[in-house]
Coordinates of C-alpha atoms and ligand atoms in Angstrom, one line a residue:
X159 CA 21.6 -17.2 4.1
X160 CA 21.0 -19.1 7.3
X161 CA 23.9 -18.3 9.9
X162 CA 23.8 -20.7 13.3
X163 CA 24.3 -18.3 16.4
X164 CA 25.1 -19.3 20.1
X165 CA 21.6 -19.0 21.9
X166 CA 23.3 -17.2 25.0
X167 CA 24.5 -14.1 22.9
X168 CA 22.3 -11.1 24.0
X169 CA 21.8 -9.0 21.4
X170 CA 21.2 -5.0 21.6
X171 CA 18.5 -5.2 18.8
X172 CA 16.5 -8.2 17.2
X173 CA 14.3 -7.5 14.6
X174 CA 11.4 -9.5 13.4
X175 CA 10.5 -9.5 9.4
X176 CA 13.5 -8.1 7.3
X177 CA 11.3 -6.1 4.7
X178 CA 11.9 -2.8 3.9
X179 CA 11.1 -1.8 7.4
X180 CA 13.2 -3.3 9.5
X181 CA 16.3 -3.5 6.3
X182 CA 16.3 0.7 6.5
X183 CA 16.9 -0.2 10.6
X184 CA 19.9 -1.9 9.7
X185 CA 21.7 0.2 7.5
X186 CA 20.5 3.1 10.3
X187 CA 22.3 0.5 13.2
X188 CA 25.2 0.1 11.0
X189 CA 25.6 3.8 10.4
X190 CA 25.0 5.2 13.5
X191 CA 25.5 2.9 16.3
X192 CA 28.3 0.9 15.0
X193 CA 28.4 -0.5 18.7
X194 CA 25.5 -2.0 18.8
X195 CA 24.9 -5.8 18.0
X196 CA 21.6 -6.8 16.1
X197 CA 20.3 -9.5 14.5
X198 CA 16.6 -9.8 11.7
X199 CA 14.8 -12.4 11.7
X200 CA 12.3 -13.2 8.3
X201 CA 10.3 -15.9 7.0
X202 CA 11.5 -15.9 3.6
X203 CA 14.8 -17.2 3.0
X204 CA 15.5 -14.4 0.5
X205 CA 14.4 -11.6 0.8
X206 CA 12.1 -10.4 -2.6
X207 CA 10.6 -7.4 -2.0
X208 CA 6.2 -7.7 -2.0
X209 CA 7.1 -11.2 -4.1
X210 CA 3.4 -11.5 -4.6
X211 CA 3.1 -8.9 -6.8
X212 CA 6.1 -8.4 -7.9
X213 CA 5.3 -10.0 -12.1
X214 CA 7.6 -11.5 -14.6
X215 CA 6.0 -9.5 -17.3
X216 CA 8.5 -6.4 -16.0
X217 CA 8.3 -3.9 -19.1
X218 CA 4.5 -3.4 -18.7
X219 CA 3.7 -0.2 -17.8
X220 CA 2.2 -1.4 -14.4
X221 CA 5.2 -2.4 -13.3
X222 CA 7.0 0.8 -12.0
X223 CA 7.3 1.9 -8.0
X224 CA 5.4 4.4 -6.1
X225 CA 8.0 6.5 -4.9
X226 CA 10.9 8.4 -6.3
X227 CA 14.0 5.8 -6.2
X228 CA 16.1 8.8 -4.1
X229 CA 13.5 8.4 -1.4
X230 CA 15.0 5.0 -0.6
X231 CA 16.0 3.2 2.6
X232 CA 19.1 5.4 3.3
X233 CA 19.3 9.1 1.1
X234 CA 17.2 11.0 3.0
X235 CA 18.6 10.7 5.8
X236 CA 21.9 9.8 4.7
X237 CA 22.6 10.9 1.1
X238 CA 26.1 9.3 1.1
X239 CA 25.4 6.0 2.6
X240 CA 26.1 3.5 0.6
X241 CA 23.0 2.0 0.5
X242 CA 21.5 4.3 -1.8
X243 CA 19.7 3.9 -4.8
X244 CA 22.0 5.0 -6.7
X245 CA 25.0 2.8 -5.4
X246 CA 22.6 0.1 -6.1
X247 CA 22.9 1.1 -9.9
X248 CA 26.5 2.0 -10.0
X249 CA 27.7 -1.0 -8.2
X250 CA 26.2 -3.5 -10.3
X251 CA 26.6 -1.8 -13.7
X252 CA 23.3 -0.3 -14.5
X253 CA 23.9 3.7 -13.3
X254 CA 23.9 4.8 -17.5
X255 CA 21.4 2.8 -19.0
X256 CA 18.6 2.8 -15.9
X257 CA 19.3 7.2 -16.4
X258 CA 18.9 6.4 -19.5
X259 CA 15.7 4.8 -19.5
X260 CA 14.0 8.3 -18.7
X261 CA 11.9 6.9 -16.0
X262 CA 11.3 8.8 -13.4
X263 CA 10.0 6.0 -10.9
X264 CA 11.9 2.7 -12.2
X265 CA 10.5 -1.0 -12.6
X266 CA 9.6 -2.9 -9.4
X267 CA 11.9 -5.7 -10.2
X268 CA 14.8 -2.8 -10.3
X269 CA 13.6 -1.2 -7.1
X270 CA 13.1 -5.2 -5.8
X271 CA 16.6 -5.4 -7.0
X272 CA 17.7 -2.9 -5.0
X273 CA 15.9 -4.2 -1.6
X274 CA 17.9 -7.4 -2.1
X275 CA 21.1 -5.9 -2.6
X276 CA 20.9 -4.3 0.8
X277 CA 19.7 -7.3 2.2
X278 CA 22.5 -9.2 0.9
X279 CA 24.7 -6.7 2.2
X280 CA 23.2 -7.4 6.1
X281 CA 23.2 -11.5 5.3
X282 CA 25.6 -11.9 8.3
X283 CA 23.1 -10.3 10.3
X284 CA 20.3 -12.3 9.2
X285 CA 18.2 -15.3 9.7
X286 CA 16.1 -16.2 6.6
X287 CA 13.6 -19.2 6.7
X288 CA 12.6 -19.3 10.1
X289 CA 9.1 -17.3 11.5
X290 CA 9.2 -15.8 14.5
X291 CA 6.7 -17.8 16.9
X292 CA 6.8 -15.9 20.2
X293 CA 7.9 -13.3 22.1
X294 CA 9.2 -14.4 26.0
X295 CA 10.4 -12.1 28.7
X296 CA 13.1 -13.5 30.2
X297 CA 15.0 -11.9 33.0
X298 CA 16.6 -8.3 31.7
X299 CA 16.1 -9.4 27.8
X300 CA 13.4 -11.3 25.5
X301 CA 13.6 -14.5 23.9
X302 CA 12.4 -14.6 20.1
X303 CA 10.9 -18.3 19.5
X304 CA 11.6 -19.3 16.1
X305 CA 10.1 -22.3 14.7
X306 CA 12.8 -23.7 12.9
X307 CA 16.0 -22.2 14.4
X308 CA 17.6 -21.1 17.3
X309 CA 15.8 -19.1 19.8
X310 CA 17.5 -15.3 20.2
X311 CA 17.6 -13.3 23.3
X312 CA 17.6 -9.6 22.6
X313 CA 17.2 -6.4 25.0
X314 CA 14.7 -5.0 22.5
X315 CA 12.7 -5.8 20.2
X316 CA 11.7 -4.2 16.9
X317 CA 8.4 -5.6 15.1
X318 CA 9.0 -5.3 11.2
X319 CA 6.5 -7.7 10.0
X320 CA 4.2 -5.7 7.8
X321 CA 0.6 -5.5 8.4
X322 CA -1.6 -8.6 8.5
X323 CA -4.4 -8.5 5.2
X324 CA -7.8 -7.2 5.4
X325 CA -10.5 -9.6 4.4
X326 CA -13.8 -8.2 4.3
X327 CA -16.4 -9.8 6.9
X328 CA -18.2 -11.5 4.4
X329 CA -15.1 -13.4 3.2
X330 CA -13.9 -14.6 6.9
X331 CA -15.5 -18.0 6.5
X332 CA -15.6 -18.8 3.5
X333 CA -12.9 -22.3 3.6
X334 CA -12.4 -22.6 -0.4
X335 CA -8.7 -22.2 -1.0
X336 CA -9.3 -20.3 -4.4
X337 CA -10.5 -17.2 -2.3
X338 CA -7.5 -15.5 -1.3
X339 CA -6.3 -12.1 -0.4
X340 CA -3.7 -10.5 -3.0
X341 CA -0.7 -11.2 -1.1
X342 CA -1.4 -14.5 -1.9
X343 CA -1.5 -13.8 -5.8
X344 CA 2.0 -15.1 -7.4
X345 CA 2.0 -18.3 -5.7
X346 CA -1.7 -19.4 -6.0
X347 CA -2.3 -18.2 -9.5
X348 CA -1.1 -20.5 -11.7
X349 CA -2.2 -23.0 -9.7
X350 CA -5.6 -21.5 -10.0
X351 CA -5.8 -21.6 -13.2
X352 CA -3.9 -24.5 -13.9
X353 CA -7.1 -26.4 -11.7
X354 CA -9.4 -25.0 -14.2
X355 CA -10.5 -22.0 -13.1
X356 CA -12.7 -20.2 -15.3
X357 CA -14.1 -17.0 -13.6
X358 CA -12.0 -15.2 -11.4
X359 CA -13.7 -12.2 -9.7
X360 CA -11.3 -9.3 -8.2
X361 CA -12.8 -7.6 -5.0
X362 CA -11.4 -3.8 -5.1
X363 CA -10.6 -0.5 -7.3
X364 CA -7.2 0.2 -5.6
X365 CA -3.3 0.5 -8.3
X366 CA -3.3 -3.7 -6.6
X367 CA -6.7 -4.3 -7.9
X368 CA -6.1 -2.5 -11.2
X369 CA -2.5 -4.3 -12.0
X370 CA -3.7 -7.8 -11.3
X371 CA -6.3 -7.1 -13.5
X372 CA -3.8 -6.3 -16.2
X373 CA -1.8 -9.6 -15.0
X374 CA -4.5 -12.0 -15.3
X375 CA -5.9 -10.8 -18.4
X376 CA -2.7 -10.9 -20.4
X377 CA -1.3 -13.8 -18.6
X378 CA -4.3 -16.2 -18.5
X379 CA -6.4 -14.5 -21.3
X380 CA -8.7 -18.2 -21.6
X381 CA -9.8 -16.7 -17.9
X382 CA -12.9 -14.5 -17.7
X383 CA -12.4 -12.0 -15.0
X384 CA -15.1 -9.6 -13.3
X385 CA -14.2 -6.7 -10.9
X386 CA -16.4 -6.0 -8.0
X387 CA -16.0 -2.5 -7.0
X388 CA -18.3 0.2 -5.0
X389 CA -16.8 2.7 -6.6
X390 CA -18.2 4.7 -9.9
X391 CA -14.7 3.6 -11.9
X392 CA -11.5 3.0 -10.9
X393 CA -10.7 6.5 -8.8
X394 CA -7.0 8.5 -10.1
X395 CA -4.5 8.6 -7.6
X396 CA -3.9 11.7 -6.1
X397 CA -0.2 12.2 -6.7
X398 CA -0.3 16.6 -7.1
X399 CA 2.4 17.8 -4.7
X400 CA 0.4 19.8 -1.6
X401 CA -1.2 16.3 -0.6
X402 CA 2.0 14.2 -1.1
X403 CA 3.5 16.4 1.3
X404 CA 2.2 13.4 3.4
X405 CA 5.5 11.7 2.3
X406 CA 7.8 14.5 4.4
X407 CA 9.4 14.1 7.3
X408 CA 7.2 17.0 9.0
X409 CA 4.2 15.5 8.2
X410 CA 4.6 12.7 11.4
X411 CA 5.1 15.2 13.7
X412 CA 2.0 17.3 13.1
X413 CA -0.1 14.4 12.8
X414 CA 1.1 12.7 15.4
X415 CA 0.6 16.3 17.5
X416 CA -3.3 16.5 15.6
X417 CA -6.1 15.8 17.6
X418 CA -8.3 12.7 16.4
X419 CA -10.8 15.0 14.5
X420 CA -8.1 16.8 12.4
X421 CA -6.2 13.2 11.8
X422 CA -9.6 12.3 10.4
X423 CA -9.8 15.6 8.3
X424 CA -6.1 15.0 7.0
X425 CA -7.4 11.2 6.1
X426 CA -10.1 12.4 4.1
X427 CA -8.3 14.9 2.5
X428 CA -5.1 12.3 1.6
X429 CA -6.9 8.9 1.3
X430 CA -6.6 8.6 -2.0
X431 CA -2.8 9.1 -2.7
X432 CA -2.5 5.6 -1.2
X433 CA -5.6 3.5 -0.7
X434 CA -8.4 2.7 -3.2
X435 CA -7.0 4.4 -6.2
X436 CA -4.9 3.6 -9.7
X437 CA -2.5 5.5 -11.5
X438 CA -3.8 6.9 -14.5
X439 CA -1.7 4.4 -17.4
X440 CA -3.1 1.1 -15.4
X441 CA -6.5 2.6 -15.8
X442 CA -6.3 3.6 -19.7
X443 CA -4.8 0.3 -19.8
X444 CA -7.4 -1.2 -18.7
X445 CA -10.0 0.8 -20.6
X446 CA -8.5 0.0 -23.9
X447 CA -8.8 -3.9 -22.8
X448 CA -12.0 -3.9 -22.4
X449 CA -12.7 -2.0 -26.1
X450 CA -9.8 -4.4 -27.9
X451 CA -12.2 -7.5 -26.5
X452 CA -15.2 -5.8 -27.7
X453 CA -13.9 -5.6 -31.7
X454 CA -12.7 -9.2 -30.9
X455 CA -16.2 -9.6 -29.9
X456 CA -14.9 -11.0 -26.4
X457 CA -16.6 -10.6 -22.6
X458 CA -13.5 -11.6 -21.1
X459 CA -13.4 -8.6 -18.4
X460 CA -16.7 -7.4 -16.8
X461 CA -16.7 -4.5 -14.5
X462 CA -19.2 -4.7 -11.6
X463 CA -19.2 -1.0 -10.8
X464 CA -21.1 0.6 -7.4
X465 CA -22.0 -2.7 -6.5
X466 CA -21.6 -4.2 -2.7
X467 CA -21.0 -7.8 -1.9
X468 CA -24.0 -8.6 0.4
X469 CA -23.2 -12.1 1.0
X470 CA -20.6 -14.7 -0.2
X471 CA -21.4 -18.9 0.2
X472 CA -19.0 -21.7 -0.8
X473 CA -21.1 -23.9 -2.8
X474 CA -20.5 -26.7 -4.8
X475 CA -16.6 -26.0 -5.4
X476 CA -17.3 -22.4 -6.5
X477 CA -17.2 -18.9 -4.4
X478 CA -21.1 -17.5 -4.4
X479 CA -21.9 -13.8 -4.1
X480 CA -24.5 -11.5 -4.4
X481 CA -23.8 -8.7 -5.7
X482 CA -26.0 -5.6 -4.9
X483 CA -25.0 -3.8 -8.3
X484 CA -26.4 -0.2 -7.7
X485 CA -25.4 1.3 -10.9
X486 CA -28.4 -1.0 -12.5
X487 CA -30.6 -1.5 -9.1
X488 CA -30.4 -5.5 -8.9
X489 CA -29.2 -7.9 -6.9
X490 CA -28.0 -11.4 -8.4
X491 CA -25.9 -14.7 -7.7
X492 CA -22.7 -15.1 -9.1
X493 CA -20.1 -17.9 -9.3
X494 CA -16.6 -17.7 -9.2
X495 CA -14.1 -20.2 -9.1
X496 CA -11.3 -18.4 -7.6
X497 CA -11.7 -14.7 -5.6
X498 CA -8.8 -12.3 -5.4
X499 CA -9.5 -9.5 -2.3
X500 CA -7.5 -6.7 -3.2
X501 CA -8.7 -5.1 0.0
X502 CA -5.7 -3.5 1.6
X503 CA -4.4 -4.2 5.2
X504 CA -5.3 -3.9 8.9
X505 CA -3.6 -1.3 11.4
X506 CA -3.3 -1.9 14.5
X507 CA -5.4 1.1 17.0
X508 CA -7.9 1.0 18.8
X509 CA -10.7 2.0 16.4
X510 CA -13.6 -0.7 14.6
X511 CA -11.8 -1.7 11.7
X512 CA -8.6 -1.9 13.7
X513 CA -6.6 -4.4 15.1
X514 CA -6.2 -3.8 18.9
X515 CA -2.7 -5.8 19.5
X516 CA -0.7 -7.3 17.0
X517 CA -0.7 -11.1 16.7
X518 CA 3.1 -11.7 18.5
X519 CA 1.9 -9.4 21.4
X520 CA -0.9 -11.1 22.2
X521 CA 0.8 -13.0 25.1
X522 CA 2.8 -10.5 26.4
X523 CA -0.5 -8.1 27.2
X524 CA 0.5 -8.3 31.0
X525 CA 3.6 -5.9 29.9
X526 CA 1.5 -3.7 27.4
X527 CA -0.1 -0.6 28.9
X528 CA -3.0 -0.3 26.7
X529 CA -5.2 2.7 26.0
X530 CA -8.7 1.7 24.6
X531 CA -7.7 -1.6 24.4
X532 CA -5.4 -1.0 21.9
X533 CA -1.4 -0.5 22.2
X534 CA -0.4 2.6 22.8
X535 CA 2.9 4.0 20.7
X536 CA 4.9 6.7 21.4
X537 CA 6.4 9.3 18.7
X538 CA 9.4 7.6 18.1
X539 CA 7.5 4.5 17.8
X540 CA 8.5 2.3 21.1
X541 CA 5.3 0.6 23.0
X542 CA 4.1 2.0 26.3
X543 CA 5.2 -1.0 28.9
X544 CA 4.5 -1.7 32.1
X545 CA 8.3 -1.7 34.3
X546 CA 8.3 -4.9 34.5
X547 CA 9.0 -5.1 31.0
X548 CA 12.9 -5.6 30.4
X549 CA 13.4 -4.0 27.7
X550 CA 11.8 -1.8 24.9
X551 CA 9.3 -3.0 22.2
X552 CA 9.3 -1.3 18.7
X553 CA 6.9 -0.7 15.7
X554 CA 8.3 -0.4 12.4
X555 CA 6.0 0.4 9.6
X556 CA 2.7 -0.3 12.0
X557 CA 1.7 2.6 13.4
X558 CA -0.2 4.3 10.6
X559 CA -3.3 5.3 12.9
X560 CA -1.2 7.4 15.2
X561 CA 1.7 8.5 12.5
X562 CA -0.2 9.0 9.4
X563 CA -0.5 7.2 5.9
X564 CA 3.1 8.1 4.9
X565 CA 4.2 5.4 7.5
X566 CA 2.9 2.1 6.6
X567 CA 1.8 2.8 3.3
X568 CA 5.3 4.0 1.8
X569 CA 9.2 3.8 1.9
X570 CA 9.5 7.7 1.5
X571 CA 10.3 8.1 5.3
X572 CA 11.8 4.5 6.0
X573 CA 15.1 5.6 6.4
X574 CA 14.3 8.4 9.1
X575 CA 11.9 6.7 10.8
X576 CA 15.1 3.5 11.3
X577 CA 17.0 5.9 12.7
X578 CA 14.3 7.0 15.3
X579 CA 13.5 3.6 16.5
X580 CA 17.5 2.9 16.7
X581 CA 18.2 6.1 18.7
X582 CA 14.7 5.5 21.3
X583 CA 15.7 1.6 21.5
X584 CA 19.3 3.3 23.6
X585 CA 17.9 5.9 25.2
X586 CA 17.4 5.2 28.8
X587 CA 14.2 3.7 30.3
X588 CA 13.4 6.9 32.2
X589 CA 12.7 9.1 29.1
X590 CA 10.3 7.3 27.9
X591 CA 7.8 9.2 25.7
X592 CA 4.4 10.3 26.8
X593 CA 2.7 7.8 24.7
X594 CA -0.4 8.9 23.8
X595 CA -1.7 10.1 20.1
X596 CA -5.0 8.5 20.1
X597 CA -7.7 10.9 20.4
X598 CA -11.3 10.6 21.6
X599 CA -12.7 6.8 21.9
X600 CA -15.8 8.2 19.7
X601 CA -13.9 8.7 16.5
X602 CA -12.8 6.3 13.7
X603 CA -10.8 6.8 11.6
X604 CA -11.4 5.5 7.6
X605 CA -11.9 1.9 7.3
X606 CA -10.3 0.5 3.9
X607 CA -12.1 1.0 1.2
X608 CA -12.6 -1.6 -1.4
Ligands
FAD827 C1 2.1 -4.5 -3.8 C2 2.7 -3.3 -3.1 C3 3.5 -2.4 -3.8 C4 4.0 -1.4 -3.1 N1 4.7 -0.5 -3.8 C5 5.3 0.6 -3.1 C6 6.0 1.5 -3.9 O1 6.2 1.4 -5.1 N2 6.6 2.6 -3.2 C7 6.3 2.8 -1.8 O2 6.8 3.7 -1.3 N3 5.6 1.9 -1.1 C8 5.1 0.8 -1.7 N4 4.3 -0.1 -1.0 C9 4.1 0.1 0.4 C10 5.2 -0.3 1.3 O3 6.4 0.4 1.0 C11 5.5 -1.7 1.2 O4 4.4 -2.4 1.7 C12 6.7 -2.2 2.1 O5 7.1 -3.5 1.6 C13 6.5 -2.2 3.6 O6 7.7 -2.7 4.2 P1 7.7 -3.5 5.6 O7 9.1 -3.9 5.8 O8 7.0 -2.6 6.6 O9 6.7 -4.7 5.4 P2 6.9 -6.0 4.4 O10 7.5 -5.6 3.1 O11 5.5 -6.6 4.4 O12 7.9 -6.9 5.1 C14 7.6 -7.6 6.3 C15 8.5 -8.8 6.4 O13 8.3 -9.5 7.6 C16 8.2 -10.9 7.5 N5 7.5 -11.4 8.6 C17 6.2 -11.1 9.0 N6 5.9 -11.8 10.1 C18 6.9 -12.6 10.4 C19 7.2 -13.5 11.4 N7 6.3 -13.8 12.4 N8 8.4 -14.1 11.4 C20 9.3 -13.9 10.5 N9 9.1 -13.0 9.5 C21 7.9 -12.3 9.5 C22 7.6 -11.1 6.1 O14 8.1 -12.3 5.5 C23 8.2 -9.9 5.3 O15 9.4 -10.2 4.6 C24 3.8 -1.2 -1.7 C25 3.0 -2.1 -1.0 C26 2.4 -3.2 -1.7 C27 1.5 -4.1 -1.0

């Protein structure tokens, strides 16, 4: 997919990571400002959509989307683009069978399927293989560093990447390369294993926790697994309809408008509809694995339920932890020879379990205006910027701590949020938004919860 480009083209957009994010900003360039030149930038060289956990095994019941397939990167705000869903289907010959398998959130790999078809659709717009490096200011534009390709100069800049992973404090140092965080899973699996691995422990009680779970056990069933969870069981997701109202369009503005105690309320209130929970047929299904090993008179998955990880050691090849397990009141050492943390991601904000400034920003803080440390974001997502700053700075699918959970954490509002950032990246400088939806510096918000 790799295009070469002549470095002294300008561009009006460049965006960095070409995930959902940042493909829904495309289709909303191409739509609506058909002037406009723009250019993504990813890492992979083809785009798969979350290819870490996206399993062969496809007709498992784990393996179905979040979200209904009409709230994709282009319907709801565009119900005739075509880069709908449903186009998807019809132009590649599935439209009656996929209707006619009843579902009424379809496979991942379908829904993966889809993401890529877009994607191709952009490839002239494109630069797979290459990570973005820096970020330079450079006269009236930026320059995009690229480690393996050519540099791009853009007048803004849109930051798609994702957010980085959460690894619990206990975990930062531990060096073995068996411990990883889950978006690490389908490339270091097999290897795991493969190196004789013969206790896995998963660290978490969220749908990721719960499918990879379902993935190793029926995949590598020679593996013993244990899940290390405070929680009482694996929690339900909350999917009944007032709380996913999270997932419409109206919901950003009144929490972006809330002050920081009622944006902690609302997270209380909505936490579980995307964060620490399962869907209830990856739960059964786990329950009835655990009761099929038991008449095979098998151990093979152990549950370590209200139990906190006090301290973790690399010793001797094998991952160490104690386990406070309060369900029985002790506290033991366990080895494992591989640890999988499904323990969500980081936003960026200015509260404890936050990350202040994103990685690629880092150097440019001289142009950030921060509040609290932290960057500051407007409601139509651009950065607050000094005037030096030649041109405006983006956040696509970042700014959950100001916006709400339906803005990282899902693709329902992906395509109105594109068009947003598309129309605030051409407005002029002057009307720049009073940027300021962080609340009192006392407050936190919730920090992940494994
Ligand atoms: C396992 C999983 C399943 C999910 N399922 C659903 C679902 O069913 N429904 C739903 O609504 N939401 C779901 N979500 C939530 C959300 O929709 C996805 O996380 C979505 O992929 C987010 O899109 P994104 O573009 O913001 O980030 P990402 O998909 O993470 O894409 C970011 C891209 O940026 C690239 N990148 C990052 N840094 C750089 C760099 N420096 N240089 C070059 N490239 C870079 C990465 O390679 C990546 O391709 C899921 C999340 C996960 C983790």
């Amino acid at each position: 997919m790799k295009r070469s480009h002549p470095s002294t083209e300008i561009y009006d957009i460049v965006g960095i990571g070409f995930g959902p994010a940042n493909i829904a900003l495309a289709i909303a360039l191409e739509e609506l400002h058909p002037d406009k030149s723009f250019r993504f930038v990813d890492s992979q060289k083809q785009i798969v959509w979350q290819n870490e956990m996206l399993f062969e095994n496809a007709l498992d019941v784990y393996s179905n989307i979040q979200n209904s397939p009409h709230r994709d990167l282009a319907t709801p705000r565009n119900p005739r683009s075509r880069y709908s869903f449903l186009n998807y289907l019809h132009e590649n010959g599935l439209f009656w069978t996929q209707l006619n398998l009843n579902m009424s959130m379809p496979l991942r790999p379908d829904f993966a399927n889809y993401i890529a078809w877009v994607a191709e659709n952009f490839r002239d717009h494109f630069i797979g293989g290459t990570w973005v490096t820096g970020i330079e200011p450079r006269g009236d534009h930026y320059a995009i560093k690229c480690d393996n390709g050519p540099e791009l100069l853009a007048r803004h800049v849109v930051l798609g990447t994702g957010r980085p992973p959460q690894i619990p404090e206990q975990f930062q140092d531990i060096t073995n390369p068996n411990c990883i965080h889950f978006t690490k899973y389908n490339s270091s699996i097999d290897a795991m294993v493969a190196g004789n691995a013969k206790r896995i422990a998963i660290v978490g009680s969220s749908q990721t926790a719960a499918e990879i779970v379902l993935h190793l056990t029926k995949m590598h069933p020679q593996v013993e697994v244990d899940v290390i969870m405070r929680r009482f069981g694996f929690p339900l997701k909350d999917t009944t309809p007032f709380v996913s109202e999270i997932y419409f369009p109206e919901f950003t503005d009144l929490y972006f408008n809330s002050s920081e105690a009622m944006k902690r309320r609302i997270d209380r209130d909505v936490y579980g509809t995307n964060y620490g929970t399962a869907d209830e047929d990856v739960i059964q299904e786990i329950y009835q694995q655990i009761y099929y090993d038991k008449l095979a008179g098998r151990n093979k998955l152990e549950l370590h339920r209200l139990s906190e990880i006090n301290n973790v050691r690399d010793k001797g090849g094998k991952i160490e932890i104690t386990i406070n397990d309060r369900m029985h009141t002790r506290t033991f050492d366990k080895a494992y020879d591989g640890v999988i943390l499904a323990t969500g991601f980081v936003n960026y904000g200015p509260h404890p379990h936050n990350q202040k400034i994103p990685n690629l920003l880092q150097p440019l803080q001289h142009l950030l205006q921060l509040e609290r440390g932290a960057v500051s974001v407007g409601r139509k997502y651009d950065l607050a910027l000094t005037p030096e700053a030649p041109g405006k700075i983006l956040m696509n699918g970042l700014c959950e701590v100001t916006h709400g959970m339906g803005d990282a954490g899902s693709i329902s509002l992906m395509s109105l949020r594109a068009a947003e950032i598309a129309s605030k990246a051409f407005e002029p400088a002057d009307s720049a938004d009073p940027a300021t939806a962080l609340g009192d510096a006392d407050t936190e918000l919730h920090p992940v919860i494994a």
